[in-house]
Amino acid sequence: MSDIVTIPEERGIEIHGIERVAPTARTHVRIFDNFTMWLSANLVISTVALGALANQVFGLGFWDGLAVIVIFNALGVLPVAFFSTLGPKLGLRQMTISRFSFGWVGGIVMALFNVAACIGWSAVNVIVGGQLVAALSNGAIPRWAGILVIALLTTLVSIYGYRYVHRYERFAWIPMAIIFVIMTVVAAPHMKIVPTPAASAAWFASLISFGGAIYGFATGWSSYAADYNVRQPEETPASRVFWLTFLGVFLPCVALETLGMLLTSWIPKGGGDLLAGVLQPLGGFGTVLLVLLALSVVANNIPNDYSLGLSIQVVGRSLQRVPRAVWTLIGAVIYVAIALPAAQNFNQTLENFLLLIAYWLGPWSIILILEHFVFRHGVYNVDDWNTPEKLPIGWAALVAMVIGLIGVALGAAQVYYVGPLAKLVNPPYGMDIGFELGIVLAAIAYLLLRPIELRQTGR
């Protein structure tokens, strides 16, 4: 199998995987797809469900919740937007780019992290859709049936690959935008501005912990970012790619998370039950809208399914020889098996998983960013991507990652575990500062260790 793809994409199922796309084969010239790809993926019910946690789980008011939504989304989207600029520049998929920091073995470790993330995100998303279908049918259609239908539709698009992913995401946002505007009009007379709680250690801890969930949702796309513009021409302006990607994630996340937070001031429920309650006054028309909303999960899950197959191929050459579409199908079976039992405890499942995502992606992102700006100054020998002996050994990145995860363990505040530093504020529940500590400690460690690795190996 060649390490470089030199022919244009086929019209049927995409047969190529993580091979580098040669500059002569870059046939994807719609730069605005960098916006619509992420707009459709985030203009979905999962985003509304996340905003609903502000009041329902964290006990925040409107203005403090809004500040968290804006600030932590902006921070979370930055690595997504930056990594997206590397797709046209390098012609490589996102997890293969990790090899230029983590090396061959470290790249495998990070790819396995990403496989777990892809499966987890998919499970969370189909739970939201299944919950909505159950509410829509008053229980006549069980959650498990809704989960299966949504997973099937997602898998059909994801298996066909890059070209069809963009075709779907190019238009999927339009009906969703219309529906969310209708929901806003219906709910507006009932919405209230929930007052900000009195300042206290518990309030501050909730503020920061909710910020971690918001950050985790936005930055969750960073490990996929370059996968969706890798076929765009090498000369595509990086600044335009950056801002189109940034706005494609930031705008829908801020809008729908704020809407979710406001909706709970009228209907104090979460997930699909909240949306079903909002549209109930519209009768049969509301039912049709709910069906479409349930299908919005497909747009959100497609990147998870597609990138999952690519990440598995990074694990080894033998796995690279198995078509990406096969791995996509296997991943779908796994996340459905996880989603079915997890659907019974949705809010807690979503909160815990979003924070878990922020934990590993924070240290991983800062290591790649430092490698790019501090040590490589933006220069990569792209032909080395699949040759272990030409890549870094990767020990500096792995050690920095471990140190970052130690910081996470010290600062995490979850239902079943509260780190020693997290307990210092708002005991016994703690304040979740896991992702902040993880990023800072990983950055310091990498800045200290990477020069040593370079002096030892020269790569």
Tab-separated table of C-alpha atoms in Angstrom:
chain	number	residue	atom	x	y	z
A	1	MET	CA	0.000	0.000	0.000
A	2	SER	CA	1.393	3.403	-0.996
A	3	ASP	CA	1.899	6.077	1.658
A	4	ILE	CA	0.643	8.753	-0.755
A	5	VAL	CA	-2.660	8.926	-2.628
A	6	THR	CA	-2.063	10.328	-6.117
A	7	ILE	CA	-5.461	9.772	-7.732
A	8	PRO	CA	-8.716	11.693	-7.258
A	9	GLU	CA	-11.405	10.361	-4.930
A	10	GLU	CA	-13.673	7.655	-6.333
A	11	ARG	CA	-17.403	8.219	-6.635
A	12	GLY	CA	-18.410	5.202	-4.564
A	13	ILE	CA	-17.207	4.140	-1.125
A	14	GLU	CA	-13.924	5.842	-0.277
A	15	ILE	CA	-11.193	3.224	-0.496
A	16	HIS	CA	-8.347	5.355	0.886
A	17	GLY	CA	-7.593	5.811	4.555
A	18	ILE	CA	-4.750	7.613	6.309
A	19	GLU	CA	-2.398	7.752	3.284
A	20	ARG	CA	-1.138	11.260	2.608
A	21	VAL	CA	-3.124	13.047	-0.093
A	22	ALA	CA	-0.690	14.356	-2.712
A	23	PRO	CA	-1.048	18.031	-3.705
A	24	THR	CA	-1.966	16.962	-7.253
A	25	ALA	CA	-4.971	15.019	-5.922
A	26	ARG	CA	-6.585	17.866	-3.971
A	27	THR	CA	-9.987	18.124	-5.641
A	28	HIS	CA	-11.949	19.659	-2.745
A	29	VAL	CA	-12.049	23.389	-3.524
A	30	ARG	CA	-15.138	24.546	-1.591
A	31	ILE	CA	-13.427	26.457	1.216
A	32	PHE	CA	-16.798	27.326	2.787
A	33	ASP	CA	-17.176	23.625	3.612
A	34	ASN	CA	-14.875	24.362	6.547
A	35	PHE	CA	-17.800	26.332	7.990
A	36	THR	CA	-20.784	24.182	7.041
A	37	MET	CA	-19.038	20.966	8.131
A	38	TRP	CA	-18.836	22.129	11.732
A	39	LEU	CA	-22.022	24.190	11.679
A	40	SER	CA	-24.087	21.095	10.850
A	41	ALA	CA	-22.165	18.920	13.303
A	42	ASN	CA	-22.933	21.285	16.192
A	43	LEU	CA	-26.390	22.620	15.283
A	44	VAL	CA	-27.947	19.559	16.909
A	45	ILE	CA	-29.892	18.523	19.986
A	46	SER	CA	-26.779	17.378	21.881
A	47	THR	CA	-25.647	20.995	22.018
A	48	VAL	CA	-28.984	22.088	23.500
A	49	ALA	CA	-28.780	19.243	26.023
A	50	LEU	CA	-25.356	20.456	27.149
A	51	GLY	CA	-26.640	24.003	27.775
A	52	ALA	CA	-29.496	22.571	29.853
A	53	LEU	CA	-26.935	21.270	32.358
A	54	ALA	CA	-26.180	24.850	33.478
A	55	ASN	CA	-29.330	25.023	35.600
A	56	GLN	CA	-30.260	21.371	35.949
A	57	VAL	CA	-26.914	19.954	37.076
A	58	PHE	CA	-24.661	22.868	38.029
A	59	GLY	CA	-27.267	25.222	39.544
A	60	LEU	CA	-26.092	28.335	37.694
A	61	GLY	CA	-28.121	31.379	36.720
A	62	PHE	CA	-28.470	32.877	33.246
A	63	TRP	CA	-25.777	35.541	33.162
A	64	ASP	CA	-23.063	33.515	34.858
A	65	GLY	CA	-23.983	30.528	32.685
A	66	LEU	CA	-23.814	32.671	29.538
A	67	ALA	CA	-20.366	34.001	30.469
A	68	VAL	CA	-19.102	30.438	30.888
A	69	ILE	CA	-20.632	29.383	27.556
A	70	VAL	CA	-18.977	32.214	25.609
A	71	ILE	CA	-15.540	32.121	27.257
A	72	PHE	CA	-15.021	28.361	27.429
A	73	ASN	CA	-16.347	27.798	23.912
A	74	ALA	CA	-13.855	30.335	22.569
A	75	LEU	CA	-11.020	28.573	24.393
A	76	GLY	CA	-12.176	25.113	23.338
A	77	VAL	CA	-12.518	25.979	19.649
A	78	LEU	CA	-9.033	27.482	19.283
A	79	PRO	CA	-7.184	24.148	18.886
A	80	VAL	CA	-9.891	22.858	16.531
A	81	ALA	CA	-9.484	25.877	14.263
A	82	PHE	CA	-5.687	25.710	14.359
A	83	PHE	CA	-5.453	21.983	13.632
A	84	SER	CA	-7.863	22.402	10.723
A	85	THR	CA	-5.272	24.601	8.988
A	86	LEU	CA	-2.879	21.620	8.919
A	87	GLY	CA	-5.160	19.527	6.695
A	88	PRO	CA	-4.495	21.456	3.459
A	89	LYS	CA	-0.946	22.290	4.541
A	90	LEU	CA	0.206	18.707	5.170
A	91	GLY	CA	-2.323	16.485	3.399
A	92	LEU	CA	-2.400	14.259	6.488
A	93	ARG	CA	-5.188	13.091	8.779
A	94	GLN	CA	-5.275	14.517	12.284
A	95	MET	CA	-4.083	11.518	14.272
A	96	THR	CA	-1.207	10.842	11.868
A	97	ILE	CA	-0.026	14.406	12.541
A	98	SER	CA	0.347	13.326	16.191
A	99	ARG	CA	3.280	11.171	15.090
A	100	PHE	CA	5.413	14.285	14.545
A	101	SER	CA	5.241	14.897	18.312
A	102	PHE	CA	4.530	11.492	19.841
A	103	GLY	CA	6.437	9.293	17.413
A	104	TRP	CA	5.233	5.925	16.147
A	105	VAL	CA	4.452	4.241	19.474
A	106	GLY	CA	3.094	7.393	21.070
A	107	GLY	CA	0.944	7.953	18.001
A	108	ILE	CA	-0.602	4.527	18.560
A	109	VAL	CA	-1.397	5.414	22.176
A	110	MET	CA	-3.052	8.682	21.158
A	111	ALA	CA	-4.972	6.960	18.359
A	112	LEU	CA	-6.411	4.530	20.902
A	113	PHE	CA	-7.439	7.471	23.083
A	114	ASN	CA	-9.201	8.938	20.067
A	115	VAL	CA	-10.949	5.675	19.213
A	116	ALA	CA	-12.380	5.672	22.735
A	117	ALA	CA	-13.439	9.306	22.281
A	118	CYS	CA	-15.135	8.614	18.943
A	119	ILE	CA	-17.063	5.701	20.403
A	120	GLY	CA	-17.992	7.669	23.511
A	121	TRP	CA	-19.240	10.731	21.635
A	122	SER	CA	-21.305	8.519	19.350
A	123	ALA	CA	-22.864	6.737	22.312
A	124	VAL	CA	-23.780	10.013	24.025
A	125	ASN	CA	-25.322	11.415	20.857
A	126	VAL	CA	-27.501	8.428	20.021
A	127	ILE	CA	-28.718	8.411	23.628
A	128	VAL	CA	-30.053	11.951	23.109
A	129	GLY	CA	-31.745	10.931	19.875
A	130	GLY	CA	-33.186	7.744	21.357
A	131	GLN	CA	-34.540	9.665	24.315
A	132	LEU	CA	-36.255	12.097	21.979
A	133	VAL	CA	-37.822	9.320	19.902
A	134	ALA	CA	-39.169	7.666	23.063
A	135	ALA	CA	-40.649	10.942	24.262
A	136	LEU	CA	-42.116	11.633	20.822
A	137	SER	CA	-43.967	8.323	20.762
A	138	ASN	CA	-45.013	8.462	24.444
A	139	GLY	CA	-42.975	5.325	24.992
A	140	ALA	CA	-44.521	3.371	22.108
A	141	ILE	CA	-41.113	3.373	20.418
A	142	PRO	CA	-38.507	2.432	23.050
A	143	ARG	CA	-35.206	4.244	23.383
A	144	TRP	CA	-33.290	1.264	22.065
A	145	ALA	CA	-35.200	1.369	18.759
A	146	GLY	CA	-34.439	5.066	18.282
A	147	ILE	CA	-30.781	4.436	19.049
A	148	LEU	CA	-30.584	1.706	16.426
A	149	VAL	CA	-32.272	3.775	13.690
A	150	ILE	CA	-30.013	6.798	14.258
A	151	ALA	CA	-26.897	4.618	14.327
A	152	LEU	CA	-27.895	2.969	11.050
A	153	LEU	CA	-28.397	6.288	9.225
A	154	THR	CA	-25.112	7.628	10.588
A	155	THR	CA	-23.191	4.548	9.514
A	156	LEU	CA	-24.543	4.669	5.952
A	157	VAL	CA	-23.107	8.148	5.347
A	158	SER	CA	-19.873	7.540	7.269
A	159	ILE	CA	-19.038	4.370	5.349
A	160	TYR	CA	-19.111	6.201	2.008
A	161	GLY	CA	-16.473	8.631	3.237
A	162	TYR	CA	-15.074	12.123	2.783
A	163	ARG	CA	-16.994	13.272	-0.296
A	164	TYR	CA	-20.364	12.153	1.054
A	165	VAL	CA	-19.709	13.437	4.553
A	166	HIS	CA	-19.311	16.936	3.136
A	167	ARG	CA	-22.318	16.581	0.863
A	168	TYR	CA	-24.473	15.732	3.860
A	169	GLU	CA	-23.064	18.370	6.212
A	170	ARG	CA	-23.270	21.064	3.530
A	171	PHE	CA	-27.065	21.143	3.851
A	172	ALA	CA	-27.948	19.385	7.116
A	173	TRP	CA	-27.793	22.621	9.126
A	174	ILE	CA	-30.600	24.338	7.175
A	175	PRO	CA	-33.671	22.450	8.509
A	176	MET	CA	-32.145	22.389	11.978
A	177	ALA	CA	-31.670	26.163	12.016
A	178	ILE	CA	-35.312	26.646	11.018
A	179	ILE	CA	-36.536	24.263	13.736
A	180	PHE	CA	-34.477	25.917	16.458
A	181	VAL	CA	-35.830	29.327	15.437
A	182	ILE	CA	-39.376	27.942	15.697
A	183	MET	CA	-38.557	26.487	19.127
A	184	THR	CA	-37.232	29.828	20.286
A	185	VAL	CA	-40.404	31.621	19.149
A	186	VAL	CA	-42.623	29.054	20.907
A	187	ALA	CA	-40.651	29.130	24.143
A	188	ALA	CA	-39.800	32.854	24.310
A	189	PRO	CA	-42.960	33.901	26.240
A	190	HIS	CA	-42.207	31.271	28.899
A	191	MET	CA	-38.477	31.833	29.312
A	192	LYS	CA	-37.176	33.530	32.431
A	193	ILE	CA	-33.814	34.965	33.359
A	194	VAL	CA	-32.714	32.731	36.225
A	195	PRO	CA	-30.867	34.917	38.747
A	196	THR	CA	-27.205	34.299	39.436
A	197	PRO	CA	-26.759	32.512	42.783
A	198	ALA	CA	-24.995	34.320	45.581
A	199	ALA	CA	-21.226	34.142	45.306
A	200	SER	CA	-19.843	31.232	47.287
A	201	ALA	CA	-17.275	28.493	47.022
A	202	ALA	CA	-19.972	26.100	45.793
A	203	TRP	CA	-21.121	28.558	43.094
A	204	PHE	CA	-17.558	29.187	41.897
A	205	ALA	CA	-16.878	25.448	41.799
A	206	SER	CA	-20.022	24.914	39.685
A	207	LEU	CA	-18.959	27.725	37.372
A	208	ILE	CA	-15.565	26.210	36.664
A	209	SER	CA	-16.916	22.658	36.429
A	210	PHE	CA	-19.578	23.702	33.897
A	211	GLY	CA	-16.799	25.470	31.994
A	212	GLY	CA	-14.972	22.159	31.785
A	213	ALA	CA	-18.005	20.526	30.201
A	214	ILE	CA	-18.381	23.370	27.681
A	215	TYR	CA	-14.676	23.256	26.856
A	216	GLY	CA	-14.813	19.492	26.442
A	217	PHE	CA	-17.669	19.637	23.955
A	218	ALA	CA	-16.021	22.316	21.797
A	219	THR	CA	-12.477	20.973	21.882
A	220	GLY	CA	-13.723	17.441	21.296
A	221	TRP	CA	-13.451	18.097	17.551
A	222	SER	CA	-9.719	18.884	17.752
A	223	SER	CA	-8.658	15.260	17.301
A	224	TYR	CA	-10.655	15.112	14.026
A	225	ALA	CA	-10.041	18.603	12.647
A	226	ALA	CA	-7.661	17.963	9.738
A	227	ASP	CA	-9.628	14.913	8.578
A	228	TYR	CA	-12.233	17.064	6.825
A	229	ASN	CA	-10.131	19.394	4.663
A	230	VAL	CA	-7.180	17.127	3.871
A	231	ARG	CA	-8.256	17.126	0.208
A	232	GLN	CA	-8.266	20.912	-0.129
A	233	PRO	CA	-5.474	22.537	-2.175
A	234	GLU	CA	-2.160	23.196	-0.456
A	235	GLU	CA	-2.443	26.918	-1.194
A	236	THR	CA	-5.798	27.262	0.601
A	237	PRO	CA	-5.421	30.371	2.836
A	238	ALA	CA	-4.798	29.216	6.406
A	239	SER	CA	-6.457	32.307	7.898
A	240	ARG	CA	-9.704	31.609	6.073
A	241	VAL	CA	-9.651	27.955	7.105
A	242	PHE	CA	-9.026	28.998	10.710
A	243	TRP	CA	-11.862	31.505	10.975
A	244	LEU	CA	-14.393	29.476	9.014
A	245	THR	CA	-13.724	26.517	11.301
A	246	PHE	CA	-13.737	28.672	14.430
A	247	LEU	CA	-17.093	30.248	13.605
A	248	GLY	CA	-18.516	26.936	12.388
A	249	VAL	CA	-18.090	25.506	15.896
A	250	PHE	CA	-18.372	28.635	18.060
A	251	LEU	CA	-21.599	30.132	16.702
A	252	PRO	CA	-23.881	27.079	16.954
A	253	CYS	CA	-22.427	26.043	20.306
A	254	VAL	CA	-23.003	29.435	21.907
A	255	ALA	CA	-26.461	29.831	20.369
A	256	LEU	CA	-27.830	26.387	21.209
A	257	GLU	CA	-26.209	26.034	24.631
A	258	THR	CA	-27.738	29.385	25.570
A	259	LEU	CA	-31.087	28.216	24.214
A	260	GLY	CA	-30.860	25.009	26.243
A	261	MET	CA	-30.127	26.982	29.377
A	262	LEU	CA	-33.116	29.273	28.767
A	263	LEU	CA	-35.484	26.405	27.973
A	264	THR	CA	-34.912	24.837	31.393
A	265	SER	CA	-36.305	28.000	32.993
A	266	TRP	CA	-39.649	26.949	31.476
A	267	ILE	CA	-39.409	23.147	31.438
A	268	PRO	CA	-36.983	21.823	34.080
A	269	LYS	CA	-35.982	18.698	32.203
A	270	GLY	CA	-32.948	17.551	30.256
A	271	GLY	CA	-32.097	15.932	26.931
A	272	GLY	CA	-34.847	14.889	24.564
A	273	ASP	CA	-37.553	15.272	27.213
A	274	LEU	CA	-36.852	18.995	27.322
A	275	LEU	CA	-37.211	19.435	23.554
A	276	ALA	CA	-40.351	17.317	23.443
A	277	GLY	CA	-41.914	19.510	26.110
A	278	VAL	CA	-41.081	22.705	24.235
A	279	LEU	CA	-42.694	21.537	20.982
A	280	GLN	CA	-45.719	19.862	22.567
A	281	PRO	CA	-47.955	22.967	22.127
A	282	LEU	CA	-47.552	22.664	18.335
A	283	GLY	CA	-49.381	19.335	18.240
A	284	GLY	CA	-48.858	17.269	15.085
A	285	PHE	CA	-46.528	19.858	13.546
A	286	GLY	CA	-44.405	19.728	16.684
A	287	THR	CA	-44.224	15.964	16.320
A	288	VAL	CA	-42.835	16.317	12.798
A	289	LEU	CA	-40.234	18.779	14.070
A	290	LEU	CA	-39.238	16.353	16.818
A	291	VAL	CA	-38.642	13.629	14.246
A	292	LEU	CA	-36.327	15.948	12.329
A	293	LEU	CA	-34.577	16.961	15.540
A	294	ALA	CA	-33.910	13.333	16.379
A	295	LEU	CA	-32.323	12.924	12.954
A	296	SER	CA	-30.023	15.901	13.638
A	297	VAL	CA	-27.933	13.512	15.707
A	298	VAL	CA	-26.797	11.956	12.423
A	299	ALA	CA	-24.929	15.150	11.436
A	300	ASN	CA	-23.211	15.208	14.822
A	301	ASN	CA	-22.263	11.549	14.790
A	302	ILE	CA	-20.906	11.319	11.241
A	303	PRO	CA	-17.510	12.876	12.115
A	304	ASN	CA	-17.172	10.497	15.065
A	305	ASP	CA	-17.844	7.436	12.915
A	306	TYR	CA	-15.695	8.521	9.983
A	307	SER	CA	-12.686	9.567	12.075
A	308	LEU	CA	-12.933	6.412	14.170
A	309	GLY	CA	-11.984	4.291	11.167
A	310	LEU	CA	-9.015	6.540	10.405
A	311	SER	CA	-7.790	6.443	14.009
A	312	ILE	CA	-7.840	2.646	14.087
A	313	GLN	CA	-5.640	2.592	10.977
A	314	VAL	CA	-3.022	4.674	12.831
A	315	VAL	CA	-2.621	1.842	15.353
A	316	GLY	CA	-0.574	-0.258	12.923
A	317	ARG	CA	0.165	-1.153	9.326
A	318	SER	CA	-1.783	-4.401	9.548
A	319	LEU	CA	-4.857	-2.445	10.635
A	320	GLN	CA	-4.202	0.113	7.905
A	321	ARG	CA	-4.651	-2.632	5.340
A	322	VAL	CA	-8.235	-3.188	6.551
A	323	PRO	CA	-10.538	-0.712	4.748
A	324	ARG	CA	-11.620	2.283	6.820
A	325	ALA	CA	-15.279	1.490	6.085
A	326	VAL	CA	-14.938	-1.840	7.903
A	327	TRP	CA	-13.613	-0.131	11.036
A	328	THR	CA	-16.437	2.400	10.833
A	329	LEU	CA	-18.980	-0.419	10.841
A	330	ILE	CA	-17.312	-2.216	13.751
A	331	GLY	CA	-17.222	1.044	15.730
A	332	ALA	CA	-20.957	1.524	15.186
A	333	VAL	CA	-21.700	-1.877	16.686
A	334	ILE	CA	-19.552	-1.079	19.731
A	335	TYR	CA	-21.046	2.336	20.513
A	336	VAL	CA	-24.600	1.034	20.162
A	337	ALA	CA	-23.777	-1.705	22.672
A	338	ILE	CA	-22.547	0.983	25.078
A	339	ALA	CA	-25.425	3.408	24.489
A	340	LEU	CA	-28.256	1.001	25.230
A	341	PRO	CA	-27.549	0.550	28.976
A	342	ALA	CA	-26.118	4.078	29.463
A	343	ALA	CA	-29.344	5.688	28.221
A	344	GLN	CA	-30.955	5.167	31.634
A	345	ASN	CA	-28.803	7.825	33.341
A	346	PHE	CA	-28.396	10.405	30.626
A	347	ASN	CA	-27.520	13.702	32.348
A	348	GLN	CA	-24.829	12.200	34.544
A	349	THR	CA	-23.469	10.203	31.613
A	350	LEU	CA	-23.202	13.323	29.444
A	351	GLU	CA	-21.598	15.468	32.140
A	352	ASN	CA	-18.992	12.874	33.064
A	353	PHE	CA	-18.099	12.060	29.482
A	354	LEU	CA	-17.723	15.684	28.382
A	355	LEU	CA	-15.310	16.357	31.221
A	356	LEU	CA	-13.410	13.164	30.444
A	357	ILE	CA	-12.920	14.375	26.871
A	358	ALA	CA	-11.511	17.691	28.048
A	359	TYR	CA	-9.037	15.856	30.250
A	360	TRP	CA	-6.986	14.035	27.616
A	361	LEU	CA	-7.479	16.430	24.719
A	362	GLY	CA	-6.115	19.391	26.680
A	363	PRO	CA	-2.600	17.961	27.220
A	364	TRP	CA	-2.587	16.342	23.762
A	365	SER	CA	-3.489	19.606	22.028
A	366	ILE	CA	-0.937	21.746	23.838
A	367	ILE	CA	1.844	19.268	23.015
A	368	LEU	CA	1.032	19.413	19.277
A	369	ILE	CA	0.727	23.199	19.365
A	370	LEU	CA	4.093	23.625	21.105
A	371	GLU	CA	5.729	21.197	18.666
A	372	HIS	CA	4.413	23.232	15.738
A	373	PHE	CA	5.314	26.720	16.945
A	374	VAL	CA	8.306	26.239	19.263
A	375	PHE	CA	10.228	23.278	17.846
A	376	ARG	CA	9.244	22.923	14.167
A	377	HIS	CA	8.331	26.528	13.409
A	378	GLY	CA	5.631	25.166	11.113
A	379	VAL	CA	8.002	23.012	9.012
A	380	TYR	CA	7.266	19.287	8.553
A	381	ASN	CA	8.884	16.655	6.351
A	382	VAL	CA	5.550	15.181	5.369
A	383	ASP	CA	7.108	12.167	3.628
A	384	ASP	CA	8.247	10.876	7.044
A	385	TRP	CA	4.728	10.419	8.425
A	386	ASN	CA	4.674	6.615	7.976
A	387	THR	CA	8.368	5.837	8.595
A	388	PRO	CA	9.038	5.117	12.301
A	389	GLU	CA	12.800	5.616	12.146
A	390	LYS	CA	12.400	9.147	10.737
A	391	LEU	CA	9.828	10.269	13.304
A	392	PRO	CA	10.635	11.488	16.817
A	393	ILE	CA	11.115	8.769	19.428
A	394	GLY	CA	8.239	10.476	21.196
A	395	TRP	CA	9.299	9.901	24.807
A	396	ALA	CA	9.132	13.616	25.602
A	397	ALA	CA	5.529	13.868	24.409
A	398	LEU	CA	4.500	10.675	26.216
A	399	VAL	CA	6.089	11.749	29.491
A	400	ALA	CA	4.519	15.210	29.162
A	401	MET	CA	1.166	13.551	28.490
A	402	VAL	CA	1.496	11.392	31.608
A	403	ILE	CA	2.429	14.436	33.690
A	404	GLY	CA	-0.571	16.266	32.246
A	405	LEU	CA	-2.839	13.371	33.193
A	406	ILE	CA	-1.387	13.393	36.718
A	407	GLY	CA	-2.452	17.028	36.870
A	408	VAL	CA	-5.889	15.919	35.715
A	409	ALA	CA	-6.045	13.339	38.520
A	410	LEU	CA	-5.119	15.981	41.084
A	411	GLY	CA	-7.750	18.431	39.880
A	412	ALA	CA	-10.620	16.244	38.687
A	413	ALA	CA	-14.005	16.401	40.427
A	414	GLN	CA	-16.332	13.656	39.263
A	415	VAL	CA	-19.232	11.774	40.775
A	416	TYR	CA	-17.058	8.837	41.816
A	417	TYR	CA	-13.723	10.604	42.287
A	418	VAL	CA	-12.554	13.985	43.561
A	419	GLY	CA	-8.839	14.804	43.334
A	420	PRO	CA	-6.932	16.236	46.309
A	421	LEU	CA	-6.516	19.693	44.752
A	422	ALA	CA	-10.140	19.767	43.603
A	423	LYS	CA	-11.240	19.191	47.219
A	424	LEU	CA	-9.622	22.425	48.367
A	425	VAL	CA	-12.641	24.352	47.055
A	426	ASN	CA	-16.198	23.274	47.857
A	427	PRO	CA	-15.471	20.047	49.782
A	428	PRO	CA	-16.529	17.272	49.536
A	429	TYR	CA	-17.813	17.815	45.955
A	430	GLY	CA	-14.794	19.756	44.771
A	431	MET	CA	-14.151	22.125	41.891
A	432	ASP	CA	-13.105	20.509	38.639
A	433	ILE	CA	-9.822	22.064	37.529
A	434	GLY	CA	-8.560	18.878	35.912
A	435	PHE	CA	-8.277	20.164	32.357
A	436	GLU	CA	-6.563	23.431	33.412
A	437	LEU	CA	-3.944	21.575	35.438
A	438	GLY	CA	-3.499	19.005	32.689
A	439	ILE	CA	-2.766	21.627	30.033
A	440	VAL	CA	-0.387	23.690	32.187
A	441	LEU	CA	1.644	20.756	33.491
A	442	ALA	CA	1.870	19.066	30.079
A	443	ALA	CA	3.044	22.328	28.503
A	444	ILE	CA	5.749	22.892	31.103
A	445	ALA	CA	6.943	19.289	30.864
A	446	TYR	CA	7.105	19.317	27.058
A	447	LEU	CA	9.009	22.600	26.930
A	448	LEU	CA	11.592	21.092	29.291
A	449	LEU	CA	11.814	17.587	27.827
A	450	ARG	CA	11.537	18.048	24.063
A	451	PRO	CA	14.892	19.909	23.742
A	452	ILE	CA	16.566	16.972	25.516
A	453	GLU	CA	15.005	14.507	23.076
A	454	LEU	CA	16.104	16.635	20.134
A	455	ARG	CA	19.690	16.756	21.389
A	456	GLN	CA	19.709	12.972	21.860
A	457	THR	CA	18.186	11.942	18.540
A	458	GLY	CA	18.080	14.998	16.275
A	459	ARG	CA	14.417	14.268	15.470
